[in-house]
């Protein structure tokens, strides 16, 4: 067995694009020797400097974005980073596939599915975990830069140093060999010195399975 390639993945469970990329990474784990290491970032934290400039609808969404990431950080602090993946899946399934409201009741349901104590939902009502949340967020942003969103993925570059990107942004999430090819391409561009960006305008909405 070859050693697994680490892929550090920063997510906010509110973001549908991050959800699709995360499902791609789970597929990659099936077809390539890869280990995804989950980390929390926060759209609410990211948008703090420009919160007065946000459209009203997006500003309201940012108000509900605090609780899920606080709960994720609380779960990580209590039980370790290995609980982030299952809890993210439970939250994202409800937010994006089932279109449930971003409420405490939905978070409780996700905690139950992930086998975690439901009282962790109370972490969403307090700023007690915000220092750790901001530190987790900063770790990803420091790798990739400020003018990005979620997801952030960091993979080994040519010399083994972590190279981070925003994205890939893709819909629907590729499966099987298509997922493998996108992963291989991600490693390829990460190993190219001086590579920064490929981008085109999105003309499709998130497509969930």
Coordinates of C-alpha atoms in Angstrom, one line a residue:
X1 CA 0.0 0.0 0.0
X2 CA 1.4 3.4 -1.0
X3 CA 1.3 6.2 1.6
X4 CA -1.9 8.2 1.3
X5 CA -1.7 11.8 0.0
X6 CA -3.1 14.3 2.5
X7 CA -5.7 16.8 1.3
X8 CA -6.6 19.5 3.8
X9 CA -10.1 20.8 3.2
X10 CA -11.6 23.9 4.8
X11 CA -15.3 24.2 4.6
X12 CA -18.3 26.1 5.8
X13 CA -21.4 23.8 5.9
X14 CA -23.6 26.6 4.7
X15 CA -21.9 26.8 1.3
X16 CA -23.5 24.6 -1.5
X17 CA -20.4 24.8 -3.6
X18 CA -18.1 23.6 -0.8
X19 CA -20.6 20.8 -0.3
X20 CA -20.3 19.6 -3.9
X21 CA -16.5 19.8 -3.7
X22 CA -16.5 17.8 -0.5
X23 CA -18.6 15.1 -2.0
X24 CA -16.0 15.0 -4.9
X25 CA -13.2 14.5 -2.3
X26 CA -15.1 11.7 -0.7
X27 CA -15.3 10.0 -4.1
X28 CA -11.6 10.7 -4.6
X29 CA -10.8 8.7 -1.5
X30 CA -12.4 5.7 -3.1
X31 CA -10.3 5.8 -6.3
X32 CA -7.0 7.3 -5.2
X33 CA -4.8 6.8 -2.1
X34 CA -5.9 10.0 -0.5
X35 CA -6.8 11.1 3.0
X36 CA -9.0 14.1 3.5
X37 CA -8.4 16.1 6.6
X38 CA -11.3 18.3 7.5
X39 CA -11.1 21.8 8.8
X40 CA -13.6 24.5 9.6
X41 CA -13.7 28.0 8.0
X42 CA -16.4 30.5 8.3
X43 CA -18.2 32.7 5.7
X44 CA -19.4 34.9 8.6
X45 CA -15.8 35.5 9.6
X46 CA -14.7 36.0 6.0
X47 CA -17.4 38.6 5.4
X48 CA -17.0 40.5 8.6
X49 CA -14.8 43.3 7.0
X50 CA -17.5 44.0 4.4
X51 CA -20.7 43.1 6.3
X52 CA -22.1 46.7 5.7
X53 CA -21.7 46.2 2.0
X54 CA -23.4 42.9 1.7
X55 CA -26.8 42.6 0.0
X56 CA -29.6 42.3 2.6
X57 CA -30.4 38.6 1.7
X58 CA -26.7 37.6 2.1
X59 CA -26.3 39.6 5.2
X60 CA -29.2 37.7 6.8
X61 CA -27.7 34.4 5.7
X62 CA -24.4 35.4 7.5
X63 CA -26.4 35.8 10.7
X64 CA -27.4 32.2 10.6
X65 CA -23.9 31.0 9.5
X66 CA -22.3 31.4 13.0
X67 CA -24.1 28.5 14.8
X68 CA -23.1 25.6 12.6
X69 CA -19.4 26.4 12.5
X70 CA -19.4 27.1 16.3
X71 CA -20.9 23.7 16.9
X72 CA -18.4 22.0 14.6
X73 CA -15.5 23.6 16.5
X74 CA -17.0 22.6 19.8
X75 CA -17.3 19.0 18.6
X76 CA -13.7 19.0 17.3
X77 CA -12.4 20.4 20.6
X78 CA -14.3 17.7 22.6
X79 CA -13.9 14.7 20.4
X80 CA -11.1 15.4 17.9
X81 CA -10.9 16.3 14.2
X82 CA -12.2 12.9 13.2
X83 CA -15.8 13.9 14.0
X84 CA -15.7 16.8 11.6
X85 CA -16.3 14.7 8.4
X86 CA -19.4 12.8 9.7
X87 CA -20.9 15.9 11.3
X88 CA -20.3 17.9 8.1
X89 CA -22.1 15.2 6.1
X90 CA -25.0 15.2 8.5
X91 CA -25.3 19.0 8.4
X92 CA -24.8 19.3 4.7
X93 CA -27.3 16.6 3.9
X94 CA -29.9 18.5 5.8
X95 CA -29.0 22.0 4.6
X96 CA -28.5 21.2 0.9
X97 CA -30.3 18.0 0.0
X98 CA -33.2 18.1 2.4
X99 CA -33.4 21.9 2.4
X100 CA -34.1 22.1 6.1
X101 CA -33.8 25.4 7.9
X102 CA -30.5 26.5 9.4
X103 CA -31.9 26.2 12.9
X104 CA -30.8 24.7 16.2
X105 CA -33.3 21.9 15.7
X106 CA -31.7 20.9 12.5
X107 CA -28.3 21.0 14.1
X108 CA -29.6 18.7 16.9
X109 CA -30.7 16.2 14.2
X110 CA -27.3 16.3 12.6
X111 CA -25.5 15.7 15.9
X112 CA -27.8 12.7 16.6
X113 CA -27.0 11.2 13.2
X114 CA -23.2 11.8 13.8
X115 CA -23.4 10.1 17.2
X116 CA -22.5 13.2 19.1
X117 CA -24.1 14.7 22.2
X118 CA -27.0 17.0 21.3
X119 CA -26.0 19.5 23.9
X120 CA -23.2 20.5 21.6
X121 CA -25.9 22.5 19.7
X122 CA -25.8 25.0 22.6
X123 CA -22.3 26.1 21.3
X124 CA -24.1 27.8 18.5
X125 CA -25.6 30.3 20.9
X126 CA -22.4 31.6 22.3
X127 CA -19.1 33.1 21.2
X128 CA -17.1 30.9 23.5
X129 CA -15.6 29.0 20.6
X130 CA -15.0 31.9 18.3
X131 CA -11.3 32.2 19.1
X132 CA -10.7 28.6 18.0
X133 CA -13.0 29.1 15.0
X134 CA -11.1 32.2 13.9
X135 CA -7.8 30.3 14.3
X136 CA -9.1 27.4 12.1
X137 CA -10.4 29.8 9.5
X138 CA -7.1 31.8 9.5
X139 CA -5.0 28.6 9.0
X140 CA -6.8 28.0 5.7
X141 CA -6.9 31.6 4.6
X142 CA -3.2 32.1 5.4
X143 CA -2.4 29.3 2.9
X144 CA -4.5 30.6 0.0
X145 CA -4.9 34.4 0.4
X146 CA -7.8 36.8 1.2
X147 CA -9.8 37.1 -2.0
X148 CA -11.4 33.6 -1.9
X149 CA -14.3 31.8 -0.4
X150 CA -15.0 28.3 0.6
X151 CA -13.9 25.6 0.0
X152 CA -10.1 25.8 0.4
X153 CA -8.1 22.8 -0.4
X154 CA -4.4 22.3 0.3
X155 CA -2.4 19.5 -1.4
X156 CA 1.4 18.7 -1.7
X157 CA 3.2 20.7 -4.3
X158 CA 6.4 19.8 -6.2
X159 CA 8.7 20.1 -3.2
X160 CA 6.2 18.7 -0.7
X161 CA 5.1 22.2 0.5
X162 CA 1.4 22.7 0.8
X163 CA -0.2 24.5 -2.1
X164 CA -3.7 25.8 -1.5
X165 CA -6.5 26.7 -3.9
X166 CA -10.0 28.0 -3.7
X167 CA -12.1 25.2 -5.2
X168 CA -12.3 23.4 -7.4
X169 CA -15.8 24.6 -7.9
X170 CA -17.7 22.0 -9.8
X171 CA -21.3 20.8 -10.3
X172 CA -22.4 18.1 -10.2
X173 CA -19.7 16.4 -8.1
X174 CA -17.7 14.0 -10.3
X175 CA -17.7 10.3 -9.6
X176 CA -15.5 7.4 -10.3
X177 CA -12.7 7.9 -12.9
X178 CA -14.0 11.5 -13.5
X179 CA -13.3 12.3 -9.9
X180 CA -9.9 10.7 -10.2
X181 CA -9.0 12.7 -13.2
X182 CA -9.9 16.0 -11.5
X183 CA -7.8 15.0 -8.5
X184 CA -4.9 14.1 -10.7
X185 CA -5.2 17.5 -12.4
X186 CA -5.3 19.3 -9.1
X187 CA -2.0 17.7 -8.1
X188 CA -0.6 18.5 -11.5
X189 CA -1.3 22.3 -11.2
X190 CA -0.2 22.3 -7.6
X191 CA 3.2 20.9 -8.7
X192 CA 3.6 23.7 -11.3
X193 CA 5.7 26.5 -9.9
X194 CA 4.0 29.9 -10.2
X195 CA 0.6 28.5 -11.1
X196 CA -2.2 30.5 -9.5
X197 CA -5.6 30.4 -11.2
X198 CA -7.9 29.0 -13.8
X199 CA -11.4 30.4 -13.8
X200 CA -14.6 30.9 -15.9
X201 CA -18.0 32.4 -15.1
X202 CA -20.4 30.0 -13.5
X203 CA -23.5 29.5 -15.6
X204 CA -25.1 26.7 -13.6
X205 CA -26.6 26.4 -10.1
X206 CA -25.4 23.7 -7.7
X207 CA -26.7 20.3 -8.8
X208 CA -27.1 17.8 -5.9
X209 CA -27.6 14.1 -6.3

